[in-house]
Amino acid sequence: MAEKYPCRKITVNEVFTTLLRRYGPQGWWPILSKRNRGPYDSYGYHPNASKKPERKNIFEVALGAVLTQNTAWRNVITAMERMLETHVFSPEEVLRLREDALAECIRPSGYYNQKAKKLKILASAFIRNSWETNIPSRGELLELWGIGRETADSILLYAYGEPIFVVDAYTKRLFYRLGYIQEATTYDEVRNFTQDSLKRVFGETGIAGVFNEFHALIVYHGKVSCRKVPTCETCILHTSREETP
DNA sequence: CGCCAGGCAACAC
DNA sequence: GTGTTGCATGGC
């Protein structure tokens, strides 16, 4: 009987190197406040770059991480453009604006009432703890109402360059089809499995950059190939292997 | 029209 | 701790 998903029998690091070779570096996280330097999808913030992350970029990543919860990224862009136009982009500005006005501003991102409350709480904690210079712990982020595992890890990896792999729906779907995990495998189990696998091959040095690119590549691959209804016939994770014996 | 998108908290058990 | 439900827009 044929495999349900023909992409099986490939290691985690082979998945990473194949995606990187075929799709190229994704350069996440897309940074809206630097859009003058290029379109969102081809310019990114690289946490491994030697320069320290700027305050506005840290908070912008956090904004995007909350706004993209169960939401298409294009809707996040629209919402964040509206925030820029309304001059609601810094933690102070988020706190200054009324919650109902903030909700109206971010309406295109969906769940806008919940997300307005989340952004208020996030901005408050950001200022209170000086998160522009102090890197928050995962526990500190998870204590906040509205910040769950993926959002916390996205902030730590993409805003601060911490070596933490972000697990999302695309990751679970791909890894399930690859046979790495079960549907019930928990978030932290997937995260530890991926981190350990990649560290074993690439070592600790610069591993945050690997986590950064891998997650971004998985999202891209999940959009173009490993979709809800996958196009396995053209999937690069097995076709490229058949070509090279 | 229905389905989906880079989750999360609240609640039931 | 696991399972279910509400939250909401915009694109296809």
Short mmCIF file of C-alpha atoms (C1' of nucleotides) in Angstrom, two decimals:
data_model
loop_
_atom_site.label_atom_id
_atom_site.label_comp_id
_atom_site.label_asym_id
_atom_site.label_seq_id
_atom_site.Cartn_x
_atom_site.Cartn_y
_atom_site.Cartn_z
CA MET A 1 0.00 0.00 0.00
CA ALA A 2 1.34 3.40 -0.98
CA GLU A 3 2.19 5.94 1.69
CA LYS A 4 -0.63 8.33 2.36
CA TYR A 5 1.89 11.15 2.21
CA PRO A 6 4.87 10.41 -0.07
CA CYS A 7 7.03 13.01 1.65
CA ARG A 8 7.87 10.60 4.49
CA LYS A 9 11.29 9.16 5.21
CA ILE A 10 13.20 12.39 5.37
CA THR A 11 14.95 13.77 8.43
CA VAL A 12 14.19 17.11 10.05
CA ASN A 13 17.46 18.66 8.97
CA GLU A 14 16.92 17.37 5.43
CA VAL A 15 13.55 19.08 5.44
CA PHE A 16 15.18 22.32 6.50
CA THR A 17 18.02 22.19 3.96
CA THR A 18 15.65 21.19 1.16
CA LEU A 19 13.19 23.98 1.88
CA LEU A 20 16.01 26.50 2.18
CA ARG A 21 17.66 25.40 -1.06
CA ARG A 22 14.43 25.41 -3.03
CA TYR A 23 12.66 28.47 -1.58
CA GLY A 24 15.62 30.58 -0.44
CA PRO A 25 15.91 32.57 2.81
CA GLN A 26 12.56 34.05 3.86
CA GLY A 27 14.05 36.87 5.92
CA TRP A 28 11.37 36.99 8.57
CA TRP A 29 9.99 38.82 10.52
CA PRO A 30 8.32 41.21 8.04
CA ILE A 31 8.73 44.67 9.49
CA LEU A 32 6.10 47.24 8.59
CA SER A 33 7.93 50.31 9.84
CA LYS A 34 10.73 49.64 7.36
CA ARG A 35 8.48 49.17 4.38
CA ASN A 36 10.21 51.99 2.56
CA ARG A 37 13.05 49.53 2.07
CA GLY A 38 10.95 47.04 0.22
CA PRO A 39 7.76 45.03 0.15
CA TYR A 40 6.78 43.17 3.30
CA ASP A 41 7.42 39.76 1.93
CA SER A 42 10.97 40.35 0.79
CA TYR A 43 12.37 42.34 3.68
CA GLY A 44 12.81 40.99 7.14
CA TYR A 45 14.35 41.56 10.48
CA HIS A 46 17.24 39.20 11.07
CA PRO A 47 17.81 38.62 14.79
CA ASN A 48 21.28 37.32 14.15
CA ALA A 49 22.42 40.54 12.57
CA SER A 50 24.96 42.04 14.91
CA LYS A 51 23.05 45.22 15.61
CA LYS A 52 20.76 45.30 18.58
CA PRO A 53 17.03 45.22 17.91
CA GLU A 54 15.40 48.64 18.11
CA ARG A 55 12.57 49.35 20.51
CA LYS A 56 10.01 50.03 17.80
CA ASN A 57 10.92 46.85 15.95
CA ILE A 58 10.61 44.76 19.09
CA PHE A 59 7.17 46.12 19.82
CA GLU A 60 6.15 45.86 16.18
CA VAL A 61 6.97 42.15 16.15
CA ALA A 62 4.92 41.73 19.32
CA LEU A 63 2.00 43.62 17.74
CA GLY A 64 2.10 41.40 14.69
CA ALA A 65 2.39 38.26 16.79
CA VAL A 66 -0.86 39.08 18.59
CA LEU A 67 -2.72 40.37 15.54
CA THR A 68 -1.92 37.29 13.46
CA GLN A 69 -3.50 34.88 15.94
CA ASN A 70 -5.64 32.59 13.79
CA THR A 71 -5.65 35.29 11.11
CA ALA A 72 -4.25 35.65 7.60
CA TRP A 73 -1.13 37.83 7.52
CA ARG A 74 -2.60 40.12 4.84
CA ASN A 75 -5.29 41.15 7.32
CA VAL A 76 -2.56 41.90 9.86
CA ILE A 77 -0.83 44.18 7.33
CA THR A 78 -4.05 46.12 6.77
CA ALA A 79 -4.60 46.51 10.50
CA MET A 80 -1.02 47.61 11.13
CA GLU A 81 -1.16 50.14 8.29
CA ARG A 82 -4.21 51.61 9.94
CA MET A 83 -2.32 51.75 13.23
CA LEU A 84 0.51 53.63 11.52
CA GLU A 85 -1.92 56.09 9.91
CA THR A 86 -3.66 56.64 13.23
CA HIS A 87 -0.31 57.08 14.99
CA VAL A 88 -0.98 54.13 17.27
CA PHE A 89 2.18 52.11 17.04
CA SER A 90 4.26 52.56 20.18
CA PRO A 91 3.32 51.06 23.56
CA GLU A 92 2.55 54.56 24.85
CA GLU A 93 0.26 55.30 21.91
CA VAL A 94 -1.55 52.00 22.35
CA LEU A 95 -2.20 52.84 26.00
CA ARG A 96 -3.29 56.37 25.16
CA LEU A 97 -6.03 55.40 22.70
CA ARG A 98 -9.38 54.24 24.05
CA GLU A 99 -9.86 50.51 23.84
CA ASP A 100 -12.94 50.77 21.64
CA ALA A 101 -11.11 53.12 19.26
CA LEU A 102 -8.16 50.76 19.15
CA ALA A 103 -10.54 47.90 18.37
CA GLU A 104 -12.02 49.88 15.49
CA CYS A 105 -8.52 50.64 14.21
CA ILE A 106 -7.47 46.99 14.10
CA ARG A 107 -10.85 45.76 12.86
CA PRO A 108 -9.45 44.16 9.65
CA SER A 109 -7.39 41.71 11.71
CA GLY A 110 -10.52 40.05 13.10
CA TYR A 111 -11.33 39.27 16.76
CA TYR A 112 -10.74 42.98 17.16
CA ASN A 113 -12.35 43.41 20.58
CA GLN A 114 -10.25 40.63 22.09
CA LYS A 115 -7.11 41.79 20.33
CA ALA A 116 -7.55 45.40 21.44
CA LYS A 117 -7.62 44.18 25.04
CA LYS A 118 -4.59 42.00 24.40
CA LEU A 119 -2.59 44.88 22.91
CA LYS A 120 -3.42 47.10 25.90
CA ILE A 121 -2.16 44.44 28.30
CA LEU A 122 0.92 43.81 26.18
CA ALA A 123 1.80 47.51 25.89
CA SER A 124 1.37 47.98 29.62
CA ALA A 125 3.71 45.08 30.43
CA PHE A 126 6.19 46.26 27.81
CA ILE A 127 6.55 49.64 29.50
CA ARG A 128 6.36 48.35 33.06
CA ASN A 129 9.19 45.85 32.48
CA SER A 130 11.27 47.89 30.01
CA TRP A 131 11.16 45.13 27.46
CA GLU A 132 13.05 47.29 24.99
CA THR A 133 16.20 46.44 26.97
CA ASN A 134 15.18 43.57 29.22
CA ILE A 135 14.35 40.38 27.38
CA PRO A 136 11.20 38.91 28.92
CA SER A 137 11.19 35.30 30.03
CA ARG A 138 8.80 32.87 28.40
CA GLY A 139 6.95 32.61 31.71
CA GLU A 140 6.53 36.37 31.97
CA LEU A 141 4.98 36.48 28.51
CA LEU A 142 2.71 33.50 29.16
CA GLU A 143 1.37 35.16 32.31
CA LEU A 144 -0.20 37.88 30.18
CA TRP A 145 -3.81 37.43 29.15
CA GLY A 146 -3.80 36.93 25.39
CA ILE A 147 -0.25 35.61 25.06
CA GLY A 148 -0.09 31.87 24.51
CA ARG A 149 2.81 29.60 23.58
CA GLU A 150 3.09 30.46 19.91
CA THR A 151 2.76 34.19 20.46
CA ALA A 152 5.31 34.16 23.28
CA ASP A 153 7.78 32.13 21.25
CA SER A 154 7.29 34.29 18.16
CA ILE A 155 8.17 37.36 20.21
CA LEU A 156 11.22 35.72 21.78
CA LEU A 157 12.58 34.41 18.46
CA TYR A 158 11.65 37.16 16.03
CA ALA A 159 11.90 40.22 18.27
CA TYR A 160 14.86 39.22 20.45
CA GLY A 161 16.63 36.48 18.50
CA GLU A 162 16.27 33.98 21.32
CA PRO A 163 16.94 30.38 20.22
CA ILE A 164 13.35 29.14 20.45
CA PHE A 165 11.53 27.32 17.66
CA VAL A 166 7.99 28.48 16.96
CA VAL A 167 5.37 25.80 16.44
CA ASP A 168 2.22 26.68 14.58
CA ALA A 169 -0.61 24.98 12.69
CA TYR A 170 1.58 24.65 9.57
CA THR A 171 4.35 23.00 11.57
CA LYS A 172 2.05 20.48 13.17
CA ARG A 173 0.37 19.67 9.87
CA LEU A 174 3.68 19.13 8.06
CA PHE A 175 5.27 17.12 10.86
CA TYR A 176 2.18 14.96 11.21
CA ARG A 177 2.27 14.15 7.50
CA LEU A 178 5.99 13.47 7.72
CA GLY A 179 5.25 10.97 10.46
CA TYR A 180 7.23 12.80 13.15
CA ILE A 181 4.30 13.44 15.49
CA GLN A 182 0.75 12.41 16.29
CA GLU A 183 -2.21 14.74 16.12
CA ALA A 184 -2.24 14.83 19.93
CA THR A 185 1.44 15.70 20.33
CA THR A 186 1.64 18.79 22.49
CA TYR A 187 3.10 22.14 21.55
CA ASP A 188 6.16 21.85 23.77
CA GLU A 189 6.86 18.30 22.65
CA VAL A 190 6.97 19.44 19.02
CA ARG A 191 9.12 22.40 19.95
CA ASN A 192 11.64 20.32 21.93
CA PHE A 193 11.77 17.64 19.28
CA THR A 194 12.54 20.21 16.57
CA GLN A 195 15.04 22.17 18.64
CA ASP A 196 16.93 19.03 19.68
CA SER A 197 16.99 17.64 16.15
CA LEU A 198 18.35 20.84 14.62
CA LYS A 199 20.86 21.46 17.42
CA ARG A 200 22.23 17.95 16.96
CA VAL A 201 23.06 18.75 13.33
CA PHE A 202 23.81 22.46 13.29
CA GLY A 203 25.18 22.94 16.80
CA GLU A 204 24.27 25.74 19.19
CA THR A 205 26.06 28.59 17.44
CA GLY A 206 23.69 30.60 15.29
CA ILE A 207 20.88 28.14 15.95
CA ALA A 208 18.39 30.99 16.42
CA GLY A 209 18.93 31.87 12.76
CA VAL A 210 18.14 28.28 11.81
CA PHE A 211 14.97 28.30 13.92
CA ASN A 212 14.04 31.64 12.36
CA GLU A 213 14.40 30.47 8.77
CA PHE A 214 12.94 27.02 9.36
CA HIS A 215 9.71 28.31 10.81
CA ALA A 216 9.35 30.88 8.03
CA LEU A 217 10.05 28.23 5.39
CA ILE A 218 7.48 25.88 6.91
CA VAL A 219 4.85 28.63 6.75
CA TYR A 220 5.68 29.29 3.11
CA HIS A 221 5.67 25.59 2.26
CA GLY A 222 2.39 25.20 4.12
CA LYS A 223 0.83 27.93 2.00
CA VAL A 224 2.05 26.79 -1.41
CA SER A 225 2.19 23.00 -1.05
CA CYS A 226 1.42 21.36 2.30
CA ARG A 227 -2.01 22.94 2.39
CA LYS A 228 -5.08 21.57 4.11
CA VAL A 229 -5.57 19.60 0.91
CA PRO A 230 -1.92 18.99 0.01
CA THR A 231 -0.39 18.87 -3.47
CA CYS A 232 1.96 15.98 -2.76
CA GLU A 233 2.55 15.27 -6.47
CA THR A 234 4.65 18.41 -6.78
CA CYS A 235 6.02 18.54 -3.23
CA ILE A 236 9.74 19.36 -3.18
CA LEU A 237 10.26 17.20 -0.10
CA HIS A 238 10.07 14.01 -2.15
CA THR A 239 10.36 15.06 -5.80
CA SER A 240 13.75 16.64 -5.25
CA ARG A 241 14.96 13.46 -3.54
CA GLU A 242 13.84 11.19 -6.35
CA GLU A 243 15.85 13.31 -8.78
CA THR A 244 19.03 12.96 -6.73
CA PRO A 245 19.77 9.31 -5.90
"C1'" DC B 1 -22.22 30.83 -0.89
"C1'" DG B 2 -18.87 28.09 2.45
"C1'" DC B 3 -14.35 27.52 3.95
"C1'" DC B 4 -10.16 29.04 5.66
"C1'" DA B 5 -6.29 31.82 7.96
"C1'" DG B 6 1.08 31.81 11.26
"C1'" DG B 7 -4.47 31.14 18.56
"C1'" DC B 8 -6.24 32.02 22.79
"C1'" DA B 9 -9.07 31.90 27.01
"C1'" DA B 10 -13.00 30.17 29.38
"C1'" DC B 11 -15.46 26.50 30.58
"C1'" DA B 12 -17.00 21.56 31.19
"C1'" DC B 13 -15.60 17.25 32.62
"C1'" DG C 1 -5.20 17.43 31.51
"C1'" DT C 2 -8.26 16.96 27.47
"C1'" DG C 3 -12.25 18.48 24.66
"C1'" DT C 4 -15.38 22.15 23.12
"C1'" DT C 5 -16.79 26.80 22.08
"C1'" DG C 6 -16.73 31.93 21.09
"C1'" DC C 7 -14.19 35.35 19.01
"C1'" DA C 8 -14.48 38.09 13.38
"C1'" DT C 9 -12.44 39.89 9.24
"C1'" DG C 10 -11.21 39.47 4.22
"C1'" DG C 11 -9.94 36.46 0.19
"C1'" DC C 12 -10.99 32.79 -2.77
#
